[in-house]
Short mmCIF file of C-alpha atoms in Angstrom, two decimals:
data_model
loop_
_atom_site.label_atom_id
_atom_site.label_comp_id
_atom_site.label_asym_id
_atom_site.label_seq_id
_atom_site.Cartn_x
_atom_site.Cartn_y
_atom_site.Cartn_z
CA MET Q 1 17.71 5.46 4.68
CA ASN Q 2 18.44 6.88 1.74
CA THR Q 3 20.91 8.62 -0.31
CA THR Q 4 20.87 11.72 -2.27
CA HIS Q 5 21.97 10.94 -5.18
CA PRO Q 6 22.17 7.17 -6.69
CA GLN Q 7 24.86 5.05 -4.98
CA GLY Q 8 26.38 1.70 -6.69
CA ASN Q 9 23.61 -0.71 -7.38
CA THR Q 10 20.87 -0.03 -4.99
CA ARG Q 11 17.28 -1.20 -5.31
CA ALA Q 12 14.45 0.23 -4.47
CA LEU Q 13 11.61 -1.63 -4.13
CA VAL Q 14 8.00 0.35 -4.29
CA LEU Q 15 4.41 -1.46 -3.17
CA GLY Q 16 1.42 0.97 -3.23
CA GLY Q 17 -1.42 0.98 -1.97
CA GLY Q 18 -4.94 -0.59 -3.17
CA GLY Q 19 -6.76 -2.25 -0.67
CA SER Q 20 -7.34 -5.88 -0.43
CA THR Q 21 -7.84 -6.71 -4.46
CA GLY Q 22 -3.98 -4.59 -4.23
CA ASN Q 23 -2.55 -6.43 -1.48
CA ALA Q 24 -3.10 -9.83 -3.87
CA TRP Q 25 -2.03 -8.97 -6.75
CA LEU Q 26 0.47 -7.57 -5.26
CA ILE Q 27 1.50 -10.40 -3.72
CA GLY Q 28 1.40 -11.99 -8.11
CA VAL Q 29 3.82 -10.41 -8.68
CA VAL Q 30 6.14 -10.70 -6.95
CA ALA Q 31 5.20 -14.31 -6.34
CA GLY Q 32 5.23 -14.88 -9.75
CA LEU Q 33 8.47 -12.70 -9.91
CA VAL Q 34 10.72 -14.97 -7.57
CA GLU Q 35 9.39 -18.21 -8.75
CA ALA Q 36 10.90 -16.31 -12.47
CA GLY Q 37 14.24 -16.20 -11.26
CA LEU Q 38 13.48 -12.31 -9.91
CA ASP Q 39 14.10 -12.14 -6.00
CA VAL Q 40 12.79 -8.45 -6.12
CA THR Q 41 12.18 -8.90 -1.48
CA LYS Q 42 16.01 -8.71 -1.82
CA ALA Q 43 15.68 -4.83 -2.05
CA ASP Q 44 18.59 -2.30 -0.39
CA LEU Q 45 14.73 -0.73 0.69
CA ILE Q 46 10.93 -1.62 0.84
CA ILE Q 47 8.10 1.14 0.13
CA GLY Q 48 4.96 0.55 1.30
CA THR Q 49 1.69 2.64 1.75
CA SER Q 50 -1.85 0.86 2.65
CA ALA Q 51 -2.91 -2.40 0.71
CA GLY Q 52 1.33 -1.82 0.62
CA SER Q 53 2.97 -2.05 3.82
CA THR Q 54 0.88 -5.40 4.32
CA ALA Q 55 2.29 -6.95 1.51
CA ALA Q 56 6.45 -5.51 2.28
CA ALA Q 57 5.72 -6.51 6.87
CA GLN Q 58 4.93 -9.69 3.90
CA ILE Q 59 6.81 -10.84 1.60
CA THR Q 60 10.14 -10.02 3.47
CA GLY Q 61 9.25 -11.56 6.46
CA GLY Q 62 7.40 -15.11 5.45
CA ASN Q 63 7.65 -17.03 1.42
CA PRO Q 64 6.29 -15.18 -0.67
CA ALA Q 65 4.48 -18.31 -2.60
CA GLU Q 66 3.19 -19.69 1.08
CA LEU Q 67 1.85 -15.67 0.88
CA PHE Q 68 0.05 -16.54 -2.94
CA ALA Q 69 -1.28 -19.94 -2.15
CA ALA Q 70 -2.87 -18.26 0.69
CA VAL Q 71 -4.84 -15.95 -1.35
CA VAL Q 72 -5.57 -17.95 -3.95
CA ASN Q 73 -6.50 -20.46 -1.49
CA ALA Q 74 -8.83 -18.91 0.85
CA ASP Q 75 -13.10 -19.10 0.78
CA TYR Q 76 -13.83 -16.05 0.66
CA ARG Q 77 -17.61 -17.57 0.75
CA PRO Q 78 -19.84 -16.10 3.55
CA ARG Q 79 -20.30 -18.62 6.47
CA THR Q 80 -24.27 -18.63 7.34
CA ASN Q 81 -27.09 -18.03 5.88
CA HIS Q 82 -27.08 -14.59 6.95
CA ALA Q 83 -26.59 -11.00 4.94
CA ASP Q 84 -22.62 -11.06 2.46
CA PRO Q 85 -20.74 -9.04 5.00
CA ASN Q 86 -18.89 -8.95 1.87
CA GLU Q 87 -21.17 -6.96 0.99
CA GLY Q 88 -20.25 -4.26 3.73
CA ARG Q 89 -17.13 -3.60 2.83
CA VAL Q 90 -18.02 -3.36 -0.56
CA ARG Q 91 -20.35 -0.26 0.55
CA SER Q 92 -18.61 0.70 3.01
CA ALA Q 93 -16.01 1.21 0.83
CA SER Q 94 -18.20 3.41 -2.10
CA ASP Q 95 -18.75 5.89 0.86
CA HIS Q 96 -15.59 6.44 1.94
CA MET Q 97 -14.90 7.23 -1.34
CA GLU Q 98 -17.97 9.76 -1.90
CA ARG Q 99 -16.57 11.52 2.02
CA THR Q 100 -12.13 12.04 0.82
CA ALA Q 101 -13.69 13.06 -3.09
CA ARG Q 102 -15.87 15.68 -1.03
CA ILE Q 103 -12.22 16.61 0.70
CA MET Q 104 -10.38 17.44 -1.10
CA ALA Q 105 -12.32 19.15 -3.36
CA GLU Q 106 -12.17 21.44 -0.69
CA SER Q 107 -8.96 21.59 -0.47
CA GLU Q 108 -6.53 24.36 -2.14
CA ASP Q 109 -3.40 21.78 -2.58
CA MET Q 110 -1.86 18.12 -0.31
CA ALA Q 111 -0.87 20.27 2.99
CA ASP Q 112 -4.60 21.32 3.38
CA MET Q 113 -6.06 18.28 2.26
CA ARG Q 114 -3.91 16.44 4.17
CA ARG Q 115 -4.82 18.02 7.60
CA ARG Q 116 -8.50 18.04 6.02
CA LEU Q 117 -8.28 14.15 5.77
CA GLY Q 118 -7.06 14.29 9.38
CA ALA Q 119 -9.48 16.20 11.21
CA SER Q 120 -12.47 14.40 9.22
CA ALA Q 121 -10.82 11.03 10.85
CA LEU Q 122 -10.19 12.32 14.72
CA GLU Q 123 -14.28 12.98 14.25
CA LEU Q 124 -14.52 9.02 12.92
CA GLN Q 125 -11.78 7.96 16.01
CA ALA Q 126 -13.69 10.23 18.38
CA ALA Q 127 -17.10 8.50 18.17
CA LEU Q 128 -15.77 5.13 18.04
CA ASP Q 129 -16.37 2.34 20.75
CA ALA Q 130 -12.75 2.36 22.04
CA SER Q 131 -13.17 -1.25 21.15
CA THR Q 132 -12.03 -0.48 17.83
CA GLN Q 133 -8.75 0.98 17.81
CA ASP Q 134 -8.31 -2.93 19.63
CA ARG Q 135 -9.67 -4.88 17.06
CA TRP Q 136 -7.60 -2.65 13.51
CA ARG Q 137 -4.63 -3.56 15.67
CA SER Q 138 -5.79 -7.89 15.90
CA THR Q 139 -6.83 -7.78 11.95
CA VAL Q 140 -3.78 -6.44 10.99
CA ALA Q 141 -1.18 -8.90 13.18
CA SER Q 142 -3.39 -11.49 11.86
CA ARG Q 143 -1.88 -10.37 7.69
CA LEU Q 144 1.19 -10.21 9.68
CA PRO Q 145 4.16 -13.09 9.58
CA GLY Q 146 5.60 -11.17 12.65
CA PRO Q 147 5.68 -9.59 15.18
CA GLU Q 148 9.19 -8.31 14.15
CA TRP Q 149 10.23 -5.95 12.05
CA PRO Q 150 12.01 -7.94 8.98
CA ASP Q 151 16.16 -7.52 7.89
CA THR Q 152 15.88 -5.73 5.06
CA PRO Q 153 14.22 -2.18 5.45
CA ILE Q 154 11.69 -0.55 4.81
CA LEU Q 155 9.12 1.82 4.59
CA ILE Q 156 5.75 2.54 5.76
CA THR Q 157 3.79 5.94 4.79
CA ALA Q 158 0.97 7.34 6.62
CA VAL Q 159 0.23 11.05 7.39
CA ASP Q 160 0.14 12.37 10.88
CA ALA Q 161 -3.97 13.06 11.61
CA ARG Q 162 -3.36 16.63 13.71
CA THR Q 163 -0.57 18.72 11.66
CA GLY Q 164 -1.17 16.66 7.59
CA GLU Q 165 2.57 16.33 8.44
CA PRO Q 166 3.89 13.18 6.06
CA ALA Q 167 5.25 10.77 8.37
CA ALA Q 168 7.56 7.42 7.74
CA PHE Q 169 8.55 3.94 10.08
CA HIS Q 170 10.60 1.68 10.25
CA ARG Q 171 12.40 -0.98 12.05
CA ASP Q 172 14.54 1.77 14.29
CA SER Q 173 11.10 4.30 14.83
CA GLY Q 174 10.66 2.26 18.08
CA VAL Q 175 7.03 1.93 16.84
CA GLU Q 176 6.10 -2.07 16.15
CA LEU Q 177 5.18 -3.73 12.92
CA VAL Q 178 2.26 -4.24 13.15
CA ASP Q 179 1.50 -0.57 14.49
CA ALA Q 180 3.37 1.39 11.57
CA VAL Q 181 1.44 -0.75 8.51
CA ALA Q 182 -2.13 0.00 10.81
CA ALA Q 183 -1.30 3.40 11.14
CA SER Q 184 -0.81 2.57 7.12
CA CYS Q 185 -3.95 1.51 6.50
CA ALA Q 186 -6.01 4.37 8.43
CA SER Q 187 -7.68 5.01 5.61
CA GLY Q 188 -11.52 6.08 7.30
CA PHE Q 189 -10.34 6.58 11.39
CA ALA Q 190 -7.18 8.26 12.83
CA TYR Q 191 -4.67 4.93 13.80
CA ASN Q 192 -3.64 6.40 17.74
CA ILE Q 193 0.14 5.64 18.11
CA GLY Q 194 1.82 6.40 21.46
CA SER Q 195 0.81 10.88 21.21
CA GLY Q 196 0.27 10.49 18.00
CA ASP Q 197 -2.42 9.52 15.96
CA TYR Q 198 -2.20 8.13 11.73
CA ILE Q 199 -4.42 8.50 8.92
CA ASP Q 200 -4.05 5.85 5.57
CA GLY Q 201 -0.17 6.36 3.83
CA GLY Q 202 -1.52 7.33 0.31
CA TYR Q 203 -2.66 10.45 0.99
CA ARG Q 204 0.79 11.50 2.25
CA ALA Q 205 1.76 12.01 -1.75
CA ASN Q 206 -0.47 9.73 -3.96
CA ALA Q 207 -0.96 5.90 -3.95
CA GLU Q 208 2.84 4.77 -4.12
CA ASN Q 209 5.65 7.40 -2.73
CA ALA Q 210 7.56 6.24 -5.13
CA ASP Q 211 9.71 9.73 -4.43
CA LEU Q 212 10.44 8.28 -1.54
CA ALA Q 213 13.60 5.64 -3.35
CA SER Q 214 15.18 8.63 -4.35
CA GLY Q 215 18.48 7.64 -3.85
CA TYR Q 216 18.51 4.79 -4.77
CA SER Q 217 19.48 3.46 -8.55
CA ALA Q 218 17.06 1.66 -10.00
CA VAL Q 219 13.20 1.35 -8.58
CA LEU Q 220 10.59 -0.66 -9.47
CA VAL Q 221 7.08 0.42 -9.07
CA LEU Q 222 3.84 -1.81 -8.19
CA SER Q 223 1.54 0.09 -8.86
CA PRO Q 224 -2.40 -1.86 -7.97
CA PHE Q 225 -3.71 1.83 -8.90
CA GLY Q 226 -1.83 2.33 -12.67
CA GLY Q 227 -0.25 5.38 -10.40
CA ARG Q 228 -3.66 7.09 -11.00
CA THR Q 229 -4.28 9.81 -8.69
CA ARG Q 230 -7.43 11.40 -6.60
CA THR Q 231 -5.72 14.66 -6.21
CA PRO Q 232 -6.20 17.89 -9.17
CA ALA Q 233 -2.88 17.32 -11.81
CA GLU Q 234 -1.66 20.75 -10.88
CA TRP Q 235 -0.79 19.08 -7.80
CA GLY Q 236 1.79 16.87 -9.63
CA MET Q 237 1.14 14.10 -7.12
CA ASP Q 238 0.66 11.89 -9.66
CA LEU Q 239 2.96 8.45 -9.88
CA ALA Q 240 4.60 9.71 -13.14
CA THR Q 241 5.72 13.67 -11.67
CA GLN Q 242 7.46 10.85 -9.27
CA VAL Q 243 9.08 8.87 -11.89
CA ASP Q 244 9.96 12.27 -13.00
CA GLY Q 245 11.88 13.30 -10.61
CA LEU Q 246 13.27 10.15 -9.29
CA ARG Q 247 14.92 9.65 -13.41
CA ALA Q 248 15.87 13.43 -13.37
CA ALA Q 249 17.73 12.30 -10.51
CA GLY Q 250 19.47 9.88 -11.64
CA SER Q 251 17.89 6.37 -10.69
CA LYS Q 252 16.32 4.05 -13.48
CA VAL Q 253 12.29 3.34 -13.07
CA GLU Q 254 10.56 0.89 -14.04
CA THR Q 255 6.53 0.46 -13.65
CA ILE Q 256 4.35 -2.89 -13.38
CA PHE Q 257 0.34 -1.67 -13.51
CA PRO Q 258 -2.35 -4.31 -13.67
CA ALA Q 259 -3.43 -5.54 -16.42
CA SER Q 260 -6.19 -3.55 -18.64
CA ASP Q 261 -8.35 -6.77 -18.26
CA ALA Q 262 -7.66 -7.14 -14.64
CA GLU Q 263 -8.64 -3.60 -13.81
CA HIS Q 264 -11.77 -4.28 -13.15
CA MET Q 265 -10.90 -5.46 -9.61
CA PHE Q 266 -9.18 -2.33 -8.86
CA GLY Q 267 -10.25 0.88 -7.93
CA ALA Q 268 -14.08 0.71 -6.56
CA ASN Q 269 -13.62 -3.31 -6.59
CA ALA Q 270 -10.51 -3.01 -4.41
CA MET Q 271 -12.72 -4.42 -1.18
CA ASP Q 272 -14.16 -6.88 -2.62
CA LEU Q 273 -12.21 -9.80 -0.96
CA SER Q 274 -14.08 -12.20 -3.33
CA LEU Q 275 -11.73 -10.71 -5.81
CA ARG Q 276 -9.14 -11.02 -4.59
CA PRO Q 277 -8.05 -15.08 -5.69
CA ALA Q 278 -8.45 -13.71 -9.29
CA ALA Q 279 -6.58 -10.29 -8.52
CA ALA Q 280 -3.38 -13.06 -6.95
CA ARG Q 281 -3.95 -15.44 -9.75
CA ALA Q 282 -3.33 -12.09 -12.30
CA GLY Q 283 -0.23 -10.91 -10.60
CA TYR Q 284 1.54 -13.49 -10.97
CA GLU Q 285 1.24 -14.18 -14.38
CA GLN Q 286 2.60 -10.98 -14.52
CA GLY Q 287 5.67 -11.35 -12.56
CA ARG Q 288 6.37 -14.41 -14.54
CA GLN Q 289 6.04 -13.08 -18.31
CA LEU Q 290 7.91 -9.39 -16.52
CA ALA Q 291 10.87 -11.27 -14.83
CA PRO Q 292 13.31 -11.76 -17.73
CA ARG Q 293 12.68 -8.68 -19.35
CA LEU Q 294 13.46 -7.32 -15.66
CA GLY Q 295 16.23 -8.91 -14.73
CA ASP Q 296 19.40 -6.20 -15.98
CA PHE Q 297 16.92 -4.40 -14.38
CA TRP Q 298 17.03 -4.61 -11.30
CA ASP Q 299 20.42 -6.96 -11.29
#
């Protein structure tokens, strides 16, 4: 999927993880860039992690402007007089962050962390109803433009829950697109594909996994989490370290983070569906504003 050193004018787009609001922001940024004349969906490789994996499948299989409109026009209010189901999503996300933070604090290094997180996810998988995976797969499928891998090469990250080894799916992996995305977004229980079980691609290295763009002459990184990392600094898994490595190998790299006045929509609030329209609009405005500056870099 890539080369050891940059060859010619090759471009990679990196779409980082960031929950539901992160996905909306990514769609907004891409739509804004395209609207302003910079079509990053035509990259030679698109790397998607977690929410970014969904965005990668969406923007390569659908129209960014239509995807953006669908997000900003969606009604995320509860449809009944019962308690807002969104509150349960946010609370569940908070519990998940606490659980994974404890595991990270107990881990010796990245490989140890991935093994521990995988073991925890497998325990959750075993405790769930057998239909849970099928429901999750259906949910992911409903978000995608179609079942087929796009013509544009995309790389979907994940982690093997049983071994802790990094994984990356593409159209020649023998894995259906919906399963690859479902695995990359599996931040709770482990997602089964054939004889394997996988967890969120954000645990591979960081929420962006920009190191996988090694070998591309121009790399554009969209990071809903602003390049932050939850792992200890000494592990060197942060985006800044990955960007330094890419540049040292000869790649040009640009990063886009949410504007400071939009940061409240990410992180702890990443699973708040009610913030998706605002996150998409914030990303769209950034894309439109940044497109002229990024033109020479990308082209």
